Amino acid sequence: MALEPSEQTVTVMGWVRSFRNNQFIALNDGSTNNNLQVVVALGLLDDATVRRITTGASLKVIGELVPSLGKGQKVELKATTLEVLGDSDAEKYPLQPKKHSLEFLREIAHLRFRTNTFGSVFRLRHSLAFAVHQFFNEKGFIYLHTPIITSSDAEGAGEMFRVTTLPFDATPRNEDNSINFKEDFFGKSTNLTVSGQLEGELGAMAFSEIYTFGPTFRAENSNTARHLAEFWMIEPEMAFHDIEDNMNLAEEFIQYLIRYAMAHNMEDLEFLDARLAEEEKQKPQNERAEMGLIEKLKFVVENQFERITYTEAIQILLDSPHYKKKKFKYDVSWGIDMQSEHERYLVEKHFKKPVIVTGYPAAIKAFYMRLNDGCEPGKETVAAMDILAPGIGEIVGGSQREERLEKLEARMTAMHIPLEEMSWYLDTRRFGSVPHAGFGLGFERMVQFVTGMTNIRDVIAFARTPKNCEF
Ligand code: 4AD
Ligand code: MG
């Protein structure tokens, strides 16, 4: 809100952040952290009205924009009339004009949008969401709305929330005592989607390039600063793309989102940069981030991501002083599913930039990933790619897909995935199969990266995590 002095009368509405000397109101409407200073001339209002101007109250003010003598603002509003739209009992209002901890604000998440930190975070989240659509629209991708309720497990990890209308106390049973899902709403076992990818692939087999952007659900019992039970994911899927094209697109996409935020939300980024610097000061010297927030974002858009294979990553870890001094909690060997400590070592200590890791062992990855040709027996790898980001760890997971019917069927059979039920998916490999690839970007992890917020609960409006579903 870049305001210029004018002779005109303006009407503003917003919430009181603070009220000083019975004269100066800091009014905020959520469009920026820069409050508008409203000046109430002494004697303009009766005492009863003045007493109702409290932190959190909502006001409608009519007045004239005049040059301001106060520091940090060009203009202020000289009020001519003021109306209290909604009172706010100062004794009871949980947000005081002082610094509150993020933990406390999480408990009053219904009010935290009214703070500077969350104002900045959610304006940035909005911008990034808008930029996602702009990026793909400019490239001619089709936005495909994949279903929220599904009957398949796209990731095959079994971390699903069941969707049912069956009664808990009288579940219909089959003769072998298993639950009779034929009686359920959909006549089969259903769950909330963990990923829109499989349906996305069906779209890519007609439109060539699609993307999804929607909520996904995972019942994984991970109570960490980067896991949510309900999170938003962006999943592009492209026909005629191989793993190389996939990496290029993902890198370009992440850099585009950051550039967009820097072009449209610099004020908020500057606020968060200062906030983060303050937070870093509380940490011991050796744990502090080497770069400030904006410096980090600039670095990421100006430098190419590092690209290494899984095998190289394991070797780097094995050769590291960290490993030799036995500082990793989890052991390292070819075949492990890298733990977050390993991923963070690679990006934060070794490369100090985002890293794309490819060629993961087939045994630790999902069934749909393309088997690499010419692997040593027992050391089969797939054309997978994970992007690891400093401070976050895995931000993107993707792969080239297995387009060869026999190989896909063999892999599914080995992983006990019923071919019959997935017949619709296999049809894409039966009728005009083509090499194709895609990835998933965890939207909240991206927002964390851009805002510098350390806990994922602070970049989604109302976080759903194990044992927590408030609001
Ligand atoms: O690596 P994931 O599990 O990959 C997929 O779901 C693929 N179907 C994507 C694709 O190829 N189309 O998840 C993708 C990303 C992760 O890299 C991470 O950023 C995010 O989704 N993610 C989570 N974010 C928050 N909370 C969780 N519990 C998450 N699980 C995954
Ligand atoms: Mg993954």
Short mmCIF file of C-alpha atoms and ligand atoms in Angstrom, two decimals:
data_model
loop_
_atom_site.label_atom_id
_atom_site.label_comp_id
_atom_site.label_asym_id
_atom_site.label_seq_id
_atom_site.Cartn_x
_atom_site.Cartn_y
_atom_site.Cartn_z
CA MET A 1 0.00 0.00 0.00
CA ALA A 2 2.16 2.89 -1.26
CA LEU A 3 0.18 5.89 -0.16
CA GLU A 4 0.78 9.42 -1.36
CA PRO A 5 -0.50 12.56 0.33
CA SER A 6 -3.62 13.89 -1.36
CA GLU A 7 -6.26 16.45 -0.74
CA GLN A 8 -8.92 13.82 -1.15
CA THR A 9 -11.10 12.37 1.53
CA VAL A 10 -10.59 8.63 1.95
CA THR A 11 -12.39 5.91 3.87
CA VAL A 12 -10.35 3.15 5.50
CA MET A 13 -11.32 0.09 7.47
CA GLY A 14 -9.16 -2.22 9.50
CA TRP A 15 -8.14 -3.47 12.93
CA VAL A 16 -6.35 -1.53 15.62
CA ARG A 17 -2.82 -2.75 16.28
CA SER A 18 -2.11 -0.10 18.91
CA PHE A 19 -3.39 3.23 20.19
CA ARG A 20 -0.96 5.76 21.68
CA ASN A 21 -1.57 8.94 23.65
CA ASN A 22 -5.32 8.82 22.92
CA GLN A 23 -4.30 10.22 19.54
CA PHE A 24 -2.35 7.84 17.28
CA ILE A 25 -3.98 4.68 16.00
CA ALA A 26 -1.92 2.07 14.14
CA LEU A 27 -4.55 0.61 11.79
CA ASN A 28 -4.02 -2.51 9.71
CA ASP A 29 -6.19 -4.12 7.02
CA GLY A 30 -3.94 -7.09 6.25
CA SER A 31 -2.60 -5.76 2.95
CA THR A 32 0.82 -4.95 4.44
CA ASN A 33 2.69 -4.83 7.73
CA ASN A 34 3.01 -1.07 7.37
CA ASN A 35 0.16 0.14 9.53
CA LEU A 36 -1.61 3.32 8.58
CA GLN A 37 -1.23 5.92 11.27
CA VAL A 38 -4.61 7.49 11.98
CA VAL A 39 -4.44 10.75 13.87
CA VAL A 40 -7.41 11.62 16.03
CA ALA A 41 -7.41 15.26 16.98
CA LEU A 42 -8.07 15.81 20.66
CA GLY A 43 -11.72 16.63 21.13
CA LEU A 44 -12.88 14.98 17.88
CA LEU A 45 -14.39 12.00 19.71
CA ASP A 46 -16.28 11.73 22.97
CA ASP A 47 -14.57 9.85 25.82
CA ALA A 48 -16.78 6.79 25.47
CA THR A 49 -15.71 6.30 21.85
CA VAL A 50 -12.04 6.90 22.66
CA ARG A 51 -12.24 4.12 25.29
CA ARG A 52 -13.54 1.72 22.62
CA ILE A 53 -10.42 2.16 20.47
CA THR A 54 -8.54 -0.85 21.79
CA THR A 55 -6.10 -3.36 20.26
CA GLY A 56 -8.08 -5.73 18.05
CA ALA A 57 -11.13 -3.48 17.60
CA SER A 58 -12.28 -2.83 14.05
CA LEU A 59 -12.78 0.71 12.79
CA LYS A 60 -14.10 2.67 9.87
CA VAL A 61 -12.34 5.99 9.53
CA ILE A 62 -12.95 8.82 7.11
CA GLY A 63 -10.29 11.45 6.80
CA GLU A 64 -7.68 13.20 4.75
CA LEU A 65 -4.29 11.80 3.77
CA VAL A 66 -1.66 14.31 4.83
CA PRO A 67 2.15 14.22 4.86
CA SER A 68 3.40 12.64 8.09
CA LEU A 69 6.08 13.99 10.37
CA GLY A 70 6.40 10.62 12.16
CA LYS A 71 9.29 8.39 11.19
CA GLY A 72 8.82 5.42 8.83
CA GLN A 73 5.78 6.74 6.99
CA LYS A 74 5.12 9.23 4.27
CA VAL A 75 1.47 9.86 5.05
CA GLU A 76 -1.00 9.62 7.86
CA LEU A 77 -4.75 9.87 7.97
CA LYS A 78 -6.19 12.90 9.69
CA ALA A 79 -9.53 11.54 10.89
CA THR A 80 -12.69 13.56 10.42
CA THR A 81 -15.10 10.80 11.46
CA LEU A 82 -14.44 7.51 13.19
CA GLU A 83 -16.78 4.62 13.80
CA VAL A 84 -16.03 1.54 15.92
CA LEU A 85 -17.38 -1.39 13.92
CA GLY A 86 -16.54 -4.12 16.41
CA ASP A 87 -15.29 -3.81 19.97
CA SER A 88 -12.42 -5.86 21.35
CA ASP A 89 -12.14 -6.29 25.09
CA ALA A 90 -8.52 -5.36 25.76
CA GLU A 91 -8.43 -7.49 28.91
CA LYS A 92 -9.44 -10.60 27.01
CA TYR A 93 -7.84 -10.08 23.59
CA PRO A 94 -4.96 -12.61 23.40
CA LEU A 95 -2.82 -10.55 21.02
CA GLN A 96 -1.05 -7.71 22.75
CA PRO A 97 1.18 -5.20 20.96
CA LYS A 98 4.32 -7.15 21.93
CA LYS A 99 6.30 -10.15 20.67
CA HIS A 100 4.56 -13.49 21.13
CA SER A 101 6.25 -16.89 20.65
CA LEU A 102 5.34 -18.93 17.56
CA GLU A 103 4.28 -21.77 19.86
CA PHE A 104 1.80 -19.52 21.63
CA LEU A 105 0.50 -18.17 18.32
CA ARG A 106 -0.05 -21.74 17.07
CA GLU A 107 -2.54 -22.19 19.90
CA ILE A 108 -4.45 -19.13 18.76
CA ALA A 109 -4.05 -19.80 15.05
CA HIS A 110 -7.50 -18.28 14.47
CA LEU A 111 -6.05 -14.88 15.42
CA ARG A 112 -2.42 -15.15 14.35
CA PHE A 113 -3.13 -13.83 10.82
CA ARG A 114 -3.31 -10.44 12.55
CA THR A 115 0.38 -10.50 13.47
CA ASN A 116 3.19 -9.16 11.31
CA THR A 117 4.90 -12.53 10.96
CA PHE A 118 1.80 -14.38 9.84
CA GLY A 119 0.65 -11.48 7.71
CA SER A 120 3.91 -11.77 5.77
CA VAL A 121 3.85 -15.57 5.63
CA PHE A 122 0.32 -15.81 4.29
CA ARG A 123 0.70 -13.02 1.76
CA LEU A 124 3.75 -14.91 0.48
CA ARG A 125 1.87 -18.19 0.47
CA HIS A 126 -0.80 -16.56 -1.66
CA SER A 127 1.75 -15.15 -4.09
CA LEU A 128 3.51 -18.47 -4.45
CA ALA A 129 0.22 -20.26 -5.16
CA PHE A 130 -0.60 -17.68 -7.80
CA ALA A 131 2.89 -18.05 -9.29
CA VAL A 132 2.42 -21.84 -9.54
CA HIS A 133 -0.56 -21.34 -11.83
CA GLN A 134 1.14 -18.58 -13.79
CA PHE A 135 4.23 -20.72 -14.41
CA PHE A 136 2.32 -23.68 -15.79
CA ASN A 137 -0.20 -21.56 -17.65
CA GLU A 138 2.63 -19.77 -19.46
CA LYS A 139 3.97 -23.17 -20.50
CA GLY A 140 0.62 -24.45 -21.75
CA PHE A 141 0.09 -27.09 -19.06
CA ILE A 142 -3.50 -28.14 -18.28
CA TYR A 143 -4.57 -27.79 -14.64
CA LEU A 144 -6.17 -31.14 -13.83
CA HIS A 145 -8.26 -31.58 -10.70
CA THR A 146 -7.53 -35.10 -9.55
CA PRO A 147 -9.85 -36.73 -7.00
CA ILE A 148 -9.52 -36.35 -3.25
CA ILE A 149 -11.25 -39.65 -2.52
CA THR A 150 -9.58 -42.62 -4.19
CA SER A 151 -9.46 -46.38 -3.98
CA SER A 152 -5.75 -46.74 -4.74
CA ASP A 153 -2.54 -46.04 -2.85
CA ALA A 154 -0.42 -44.05 -5.29
CA GLU A 155 2.72 -44.30 -3.22
CA GLY A 156 2.14 -47.88 -2.05
CA ALA A 157 3.26 -46.87 1.42
CA GLY A 158 -0.05 -47.66 3.14
CA GLU A 159 -0.17 -44.31 4.94
CA MET A 160 -3.79 -43.54 4.17
CA PHE A 161 -6.79 -42.09 5.93
CA ARG A 162 -9.78 -44.32 5.38
CA VAL A 163 -13.01 -42.84 4.03
CA THR A 164 -16.05 -44.81 5.12
CA THR A 165 -19.67 -44.53 6.18
CA LEU A 166 -19.73 -47.98 7.76
CA PRO A 167 -20.76 -48.00 11.43
CA PHE A 168 -17.90 -48.70 13.84
CA ASP A 169 -19.98 -50.78 16.19
CA ALA A 170 -21.59 -53.01 13.58
CA THR A 171 -19.24 -53.37 10.63
CA PRO A 172 -20.65 -55.76 8.05
CA ARG A 173 -18.44 -58.85 7.80
CA ASN A 174 -17.65 -61.43 5.14
CA GLU A 175 -17.65 -65.15 5.92
CA ASP A 176 -13.94 -65.01 6.73
CA ASN A 177 -14.65 -62.15 9.18
CA SER A 178 -12.94 -59.52 7.00
CA ILE A 179 -14.85 -56.23 6.59
CA ASN A 180 -17.41 -56.33 3.81
CA PHE A 181 -16.68 -53.11 1.94
CA LYS A 182 -19.38 -53.92 -0.61
CA GLU A 183 -21.71 -52.47 2.02
CA ASP A 184 -19.69 -49.26 2.24
CA PHE A 185 -20.66 -45.99 0.51
CA PHE A 186 -18.59 -46.62 -2.61
CA GLY A 187 -18.97 -50.40 -2.51
CA LYS A 188 -15.23 -50.76 -1.97
CA SER A 189 -12.45 -49.69 0.35
CA THR A 190 -11.62 -46.01 -0.12
CA ASN A 191 -9.20 -43.44 1.30
CA LEU A 192 -8.09 -39.83 1.01
CA THR A 193 -5.52 -39.39 -1.74
CA VAL A 194 -1.81 -39.39 -0.90
CA SER A 195 -0.96 -38.07 -4.37
CA GLY A 196 -2.73 -37.15 -7.59
CA GLN A 197 0.05 -38.60 -9.70
CA LEU A 198 -1.58 -41.76 -11.05
CA GLU A 199 -4.59 -39.82 -12.31
CA GLY A 200 -2.19 -37.11 -13.46
CA GLU A 201 -0.46 -39.66 -15.67
CA LEU A 202 -3.79 -40.45 -17.32
CA GLY A 203 -4.16 -36.75 -18.15
CA ALA A 204 -0.62 -36.46 -19.51
CA MET A 205 -1.38 -39.33 -21.90
CA ALA A 206 -3.87 -37.05 -23.65
CA PHE A 207 -2.89 -33.44 -22.96
CA SER A 208 0.88 -34.07 -23.02
CA GLU A 209 1.47 -31.74 -20.08
CA ILE A 210 -0.69 -31.37 -17.00
CA TYR A 211 -0.30 -30.33 -13.40
CA THR A 212 -2.30 -30.80 -10.26
CA PHE A 213 -2.32 -28.52 -7.23
CA GLY A 214 -4.40 -29.72 -4.36
CA PRO A 215 -4.54 -31.12 -0.86
CA THR A 216 -3.05 -34.53 -0.14
CA PHE A 217 -3.24 -36.58 3.03
CA ARG A 218 -0.78 -38.84 4.76
CA ALA A 219 -1.42 -40.79 7.93
CA GLU A 220 2.29 -41.08 8.70
CA ASN A 221 2.98 -40.73 12.37
CA SER A 222 5.80 -38.20 11.88
CA ASN A 223 5.71 -35.42 14.40
CA THR A 224 8.43 -33.28 12.82
CA ALA A 225 8.88 -29.67 11.72
CA ARG A 226 8.36 -30.70 8.06
CA HIS A 227 5.50 -33.19 8.10
CA LEU A 228 1.78 -32.50 7.97
CA ALA A 229 -1.07 -34.99 7.78
CA GLU A 230 -2.79 -32.63 5.31
CA PHE A 231 -0.55 -30.75 2.91
CA TRP A 232 -0.76 -29.24 -0.54
CA MET A 233 1.19 -30.68 -3.42
CA ILE A 234 1.90 -29.55 -6.97
CA GLU A 235 2.37 -32.45 -9.36
CA PRO A 236 3.24 -31.79 -13.00
CA GLU A 237 3.24 -34.78 -15.32
CA MET A 238 4.73 -34.59 -18.80
CA ALA A 239 4.54 -36.98 -21.75
CA PHE A 240 7.66 -37.17 -23.93
CA HIS A 241 9.89 -36.09 -21.02
CA ASP A 242 12.76 -38.08 -19.58
CA ILE A 243 14.44 -37.72 -16.19
CA GLU A 244 16.77 -35.00 -17.49
CA ASP A 245 13.83 -32.88 -18.76
CA ASN A 246 12.11 -33.51 -15.43
CA MET A 247 15.07 -32.16 -13.45
CA ASN A 248 15.34 -29.12 -15.68
CA LEU A 249 11.66 -28.30 -15.26
CA ALA A 250 11.73 -28.74 -11.48
CA GLU A 251 14.76 -26.49 -11.12
CA GLU A 252 13.28 -23.82 -13.38
CA PHE A 253 9.98 -24.03 -11.47
CA ILE A 254 11.53 -23.54 -8.03
CA GLN A 255 13.63 -20.63 -9.27
CA TYR A 256 10.56 -19.07 -10.93
CA LEU A 257 8.58 -19.22 -7.68
CA ILE A 258 11.38 -17.56 -5.74
CA ARG A 259 11.83 -14.85 -8.38
CA TYR A 260 8.10 -14.18 -8.33
CA ALA A 261 8.11 -13.76 -4.57
CA MET A 262 11.11 -11.43 -4.75
CA ALA A 263 9.42 -9.34 -7.43
CA HIS A 264 6.04 -9.08 -5.68
CA ASN A 265 6.61 -9.47 -1.93
CA MET A 266 9.92 -7.81 -1.16
CA GLU A 267 8.51 -5.88 1.78
CA ASP A 268 7.33 -9.08 3.43
CA LEU A 269 10.59 -10.84 2.63
CA GLU A 270 12.52 -8.00 4.23
CA PHE A 271 10.39 -8.30 7.33
CA LEU A 272 10.95 -12.07 7.52
CA ASP A 273 14.65 -11.65 6.78
CA ALA A 274 15.01 -9.36 9.80
CA ARG A 275 12.89 -11.69 11.91
CA LEU A 276 15.05 -14.67 11.00
CA ALA A 277 18.28 -12.77 11.65
CA GLU A 278 16.95 -11.99 15.13
CA GLU A 279 16.12 -15.66 15.68
CA GLU A 280 19.55 -16.77 14.45
CA LYS A 281 21.21 -14.53 17.00
CA GLN A 282 19.72 -16.68 19.77
CA LYS A 283 21.56 -19.74 18.42
CA PRO A 284 25.15 -20.75 19.19
CA GLN A 285 27.59 -19.43 16.57
CA ASN A 286 28.24 -22.81 14.93
CA GLU A 287 24.54 -23.48 14.36
CA ARG A 288 23.74 -20.20 12.67
CA ALA A 289 22.80 -20.10 8.99
CA GLU A 290 25.57 -18.73 6.82
CA MET A 291 23.22 -16.63 4.73
CA GLY A 292 20.33 -14.35 5.50
CA LEU A 293 16.94 -15.17 3.98
CA ILE A 294 17.04 -12.85 0.97
CA GLU A 295 20.70 -13.60 0.38
CA LYS A 296 19.85 -17.32 0.31
CA LEU A 297 16.97 -16.81 -2.12
CA LYS A 298 19.16 -14.74 -4.45
CA PHE A 299 21.83 -17.41 -4.29
CA VAL A 300 19.33 -20.12 -5.22
CA VAL A 301 18.01 -18.29 -8.29
CA GLU A 302 21.48 -17.31 -9.47
CA ASN A 303 23.17 -20.70 -9.12
CA GLN A 304 22.45 -24.05 -10.70
CA PHE A 305 21.44 -26.87 -8.42
CA GLU A 306 24.04 -29.57 -7.86
CA ARG A 307 23.20 -32.87 -9.57
CA ILE A 308 24.56 -36.15 -8.21
CA THR A 309 23.61 -39.81 -8.23
CA TYR A 310 22.50 -41.68 -5.14
CA THR A 311 25.67 -43.78 -5.38
CA GLU A 312 27.79 -40.61 -5.35
CA ALA A 313 25.78 -39.24 -2.42
CA ILE A 314 26.44 -42.37 -0.38
CA GLN A 315 30.16 -42.16 -1.20
CA ILE A 316 30.29 -38.50 -0.11
CA LEU A 317 28.67 -39.44 3.19
CA LEU A 318 31.02 -42.38 3.73
CA ASP A 319 34.04 -40.17 3.02
CA SER A 320 32.83 -37.34 5.24
CA PRO A 321 34.61 -36.35 8.47
CA HIS A 322 31.11 -36.43 10.01
CA TYR A 323 30.79 -40.15 9.25
CA LYS A 324 34.33 -40.93 10.35
CA LYS A 325 33.72 -39.25 13.67
CA LYS A 326 30.52 -41.34 13.98
CA LYS A 327 28.36 -38.25 14.17
CA PHE A 328 25.43 -39.70 12.16
CA LYS A 329 22.79 -41.37 14.27
CA TYR A 330 21.86 -43.73 11.41
CA ASP A 331 24.45 -45.82 9.59
CA VAL A 332 25.34 -45.25 5.95
CA SER A 333 25.63 -47.93 3.26
CA TRP A 334 24.46 -48.36 -0.33
CA GLY A 335 20.78 -49.27 -0.22
CA ILE A 336 19.67 -47.16 2.77
CA ASP A 337 16.77 -44.78 2.55
CA MET A 338 18.72 -41.64 3.46
CA GLN A 339 17.66 -40.10 6.75
CA SER A 340 17.11 -36.40 7.04
CA GLU A 341 20.48 -36.01 8.83
CA HIS A 342 22.17 -37.45 5.73
CA GLU A 343 20.26 -35.24 3.32
CA ARG A 344 20.97 -32.18 5.39
CA TYR A 345 24.66 -32.99 5.57
CA LEU A 346 24.80 -33.13 1.76
CA VAL A 347 23.03 -29.80 1.17
CA GLU A 348 24.04 -27.77 4.21
CA LYS A 349 27.59 -28.93 4.93
CA HIS A 350 28.91 -30.43 1.71
CA PHE A 351 27.39 -28.59 -1.26
CA LYS A 352 25.79 -25.61 0.51
CA LYS A 353 23.12 -25.37 -2.20
CA PRO A 354 20.09 -27.33 -3.43
CA VAL A 355 21.03 -30.80 -4.65
CA ILE A 356 19.21 -33.11 -7.06
CA VAL A 357 19.86 -36.77 -6.30
CA THR A 358 19.06 -39.34 -9.01
CA GLY A 359 19.29 -43.09 -9.48
CA TYR A 360 17.96 -44.38 -6.17
CA PRO A 361 17.85 -48.10 -5.36
CA ALA A 362 14.66 -49.61 -6.78
CA ALA A 363 13.96 -51.36 -3.49
CA ILE A 364 13.28 -48.11 -1.60
CA LYS A 365 11.19 -46.35 -4.24
CA ALA A 366 7.60 -46.54 -5.52
CA PHE A 367 6.45 -49.10 -8.10
CA TYR A 368 5.88 -46.63 -10.95
CA MET A 369 9.48 -45.44 -11.28
CA ARG A 370 11.38 -46.44 -14.40
CA LEU A 371 13.97 -49.19 -13.95
CA ASN A 372 17.38 -48.03 -15.16
CA ASP A 373 18.91 -50.20 -17.89
CA GLY A 374 22.15 -52.09 -17.40
CA CYS A 375 22.15 -52.32 -13.60
CA GLU A 376 24.29 -54.84 -11.75
CA PRO A 377 22.02 -57.64 -10.43
CA GLY A 378 21.03 -56.84 -6.86
CA LYS A 379 21.88 -53.18 -7.40
CA GLU A 380 18.91 -52.17 -9.52
CA THR A 381 18.23 -48.45 -9.56
CA VAL A 382 15.32 -46.36 -10.83
CA ALA A 383 15.16 -43.02 -12.65
CA ALA A 384 14.07 -41.20 -9.50
CA MET A 385 14.97 -37.66 -8.52
CA ASP A 386 14.70 -35.98 -5.16
CA ILE A 387 15.52 -32.32 -4.70
CA LEU A 388 17.04 -31.51 -1.33
CA ALA A 389 17.00 -27.93 -0.09
CA PRO A 390 19.07 -26.28 2.65
CA GLY A 391 17.17 -26.10 5.92
CA ILE A 392 14.33 -28.22 4.59
CA GLY A 393 15.66 -31.50 3.22
CA GLU A 394 13.47 -33.16 0.57
CA ILE A 395 11.34 -30.56 -1.16
CA VAL A 396 10.63 -32.42 -4.42
CA GLY A 397 10.20 -36.11 -5.20
CA GLY A 398 9.79 -37.32 -8.75
CA SER A 399 10.83 -39.73 -11.46
CA GLN A 400 10.64 -40.86 -15.02
CA ARG A 401 7.80 -43.35 -15.10
CA GLU A 402 8.00 -47.00 -16.20
CA GLU A 403 6.34 -46.89 -19.60
CA ARG A 404 7.12 -50.53 -20.55
CA LEU A 405 4.09 -52.69 -19.73
CA GLU A 406 5.92 -55.95 -18.96
CA LYS A 407 8.45 -54.28 -16.70
CA LEU A 408 5.77 -52.35 -14.84
CA GLU A 409 3.63 -55.46 -14.36
CA ALA A 410 6.62 -57.43 -13.10
CA ARG A 411 7.48 -54.70 -10.60
CA MET A 412 3.89 -54.42 -9.39
CA THR A 413 3.59 -58.16 -8.98
CA ALA A 414 6.82 -58.25 -6.99
CA MET A 415 5.47 -55.49 -4.75
CA HIS A 416 2.09 -57.24 -4.29
CA ILE A 417 0.12 -54.53 -6.05
CA PRO A 418 -3.00 -56.10 -7.57
CA LEU A 419 -2.85 -55.71 -11.37
CA GLU A 420 -6.58 -56.26 -11.77
CA GLU A 421 -7.54 -53.19 -9.70
CA MET A 422 -4.97 -51.03 -11.45
CA SER A 423 -6.09 -52.01 -14.91
CA TRP A 424 -7.09 -48.43 -15.72
CA TYR A 425 -3.54 -47.27 -14.93
CA LEU A 426 -1.99 -50.05 -17.00
CA ASP A 427 -4.18 -49.09 -19.96
CA THR A 428 -1.95 -46.05 -20.49
CA ARG A 429 0.89 -48.51 -21.14
CA ARG A 430 -1.31 -50.64 -23.37
CA PHE A 431 -2.60 -47.92 -25.66
CA GLY A 432 0.00 -45.52 -26.98
CA SER A 433 2.49 -45.63 -24.11
CA VAL A 434 5.20 -42.98 -24.22
CA PRO A 435 8.19 -42.06 -22.07
CA HIS A 436 6.95 -39.65 -19.45
CA ALA A 437 8.00 -38.09 -16.18
CA GLY A 438 6.78 -35.90 -13.35
CA PHE A 439 7.40 -34.74 -9.84
CA GLY A 440 5.70 -33.51 -6.70
CA LEU A 441 6.62 -30.29 -4.92
CA GLY A 442 5.48 -30.09 -1.32
CA PHE A 443 3.88 -26.64 -1.27
CA GLU A 444 4.33 -26.01 2.46
CA ARG A 445 7.99 -27.00 2.29
CA MET A 446 8.40 -24.51 -0.55
CA VAL A 447 6.67 -21.82 1.53
CA GLN A 448 8.98 -22.71 4.42
CA PHE A 449 11.98 -22.30 2.16
CA VAL A 450 10.88 -18.89 0.92
CA THR A 451 9.74 -17.51 4.27
CA GLY A 452 12.49 -19.06 6.39
CA MET A 453 9.91 -20.40 8.85
CA THR A 454 11.42 -23.38 10.63
CA ASN A 455 8.19 -25.17 11.52
CA ILE A 456 5.81 -26.34 8.79
CA ARG A 457 2.88 -25.68 11.17
CA ASP A 458 3.57 -21.99 10.71
CA VAL A 459 3.11 -21.87 6.93
CA ILE A 460 -0.33 -23.50 6.65
CA ALA A 461 -3.39 -21.76 8.04
CA PHE A 462 -4.57 -24.60 10.27
CA ALA A 463 -2.12 -27.46 10.64
CA ARG A 464 -3.24 -31.07 10.91
CA THR A 465 -0.64 -33.20 12.68
CA PRO A 466 -0.80 -36.35 14.83
CA LYS A 467 -3.14 -35.77 17.79
CA ASN A 468 -3.93 -32.25 16.63
CA CYS A 469 -6.89 -31.06 14.57
CA GLU A 470 -8.01 -27.74 16.03
CA PHE A 471 -10.00 -25.06 14.23
O1 4AD B 1 8.14 -37.79 -2.41
P1 4AD B 1 6.64 -37.84 -2.40
O2 4AD B 1 6.00 -38.84 -1.51
O3 4AD B 1 6.24 -38.07 -3.92
C1 4AD B 1 4.99 -38.26 -4.40
O4 4AD B 1 3.97 -38.18 -3.79
C2 4AD B 1 4.97 -38.44 -5.90
N1 4AD B 1 3.68 -39.03 -6.29
C3 4AD B 1 5.21 -37.12 -6.58
C4 4AD B 1 5.23 -37.22 -8.07
O5 4AD B 1 6.17 -37.73 -8.63
N2 4AD B 1 4.19 -36.75 -8.74
O6 4AD B 1 6.05 -36.41 -2.04
C5 4AD B 1 6.38 -35.28 -2.83
C6 4AD B 1 6.73 -34.10 -1.95
C7 4AD B 1 7.91 -34.33 -1.03
O7 4AD B 1 9.13 -34.12 -1.69
C8 4AD B 1 7.65 -33.29 0.05
O8 4AD B 1 8.08 -32.01 -0.37
C9 4AD B 1 6.13 -33.29 0.15
O9 4AD B 1 5.65 -33.82 -1.07
N3 4AD B 1 5.66 -34.11 1.26
C10 4AD B 1 5.18 -33.61 2.42
N4 4AD B 1 5.03 -32.34 2.83
C11 4AD B 1 4.49 -32.14 4.07
N5 4AD B 1 4.10 -33.14 4.88
C12 4AD B 1 4.24 -34.44 4.51
N6 4AD B 1 3.83 -35.42 5.32
C13 4AD B 1 4.80 -34.72 3.23
N7 4AD B 1 5.07 -35.84 2.52
C14 4AD B 1 5.59 -35.45 1.35
MG MG B 2 9.73 -38.60 -1.47
#
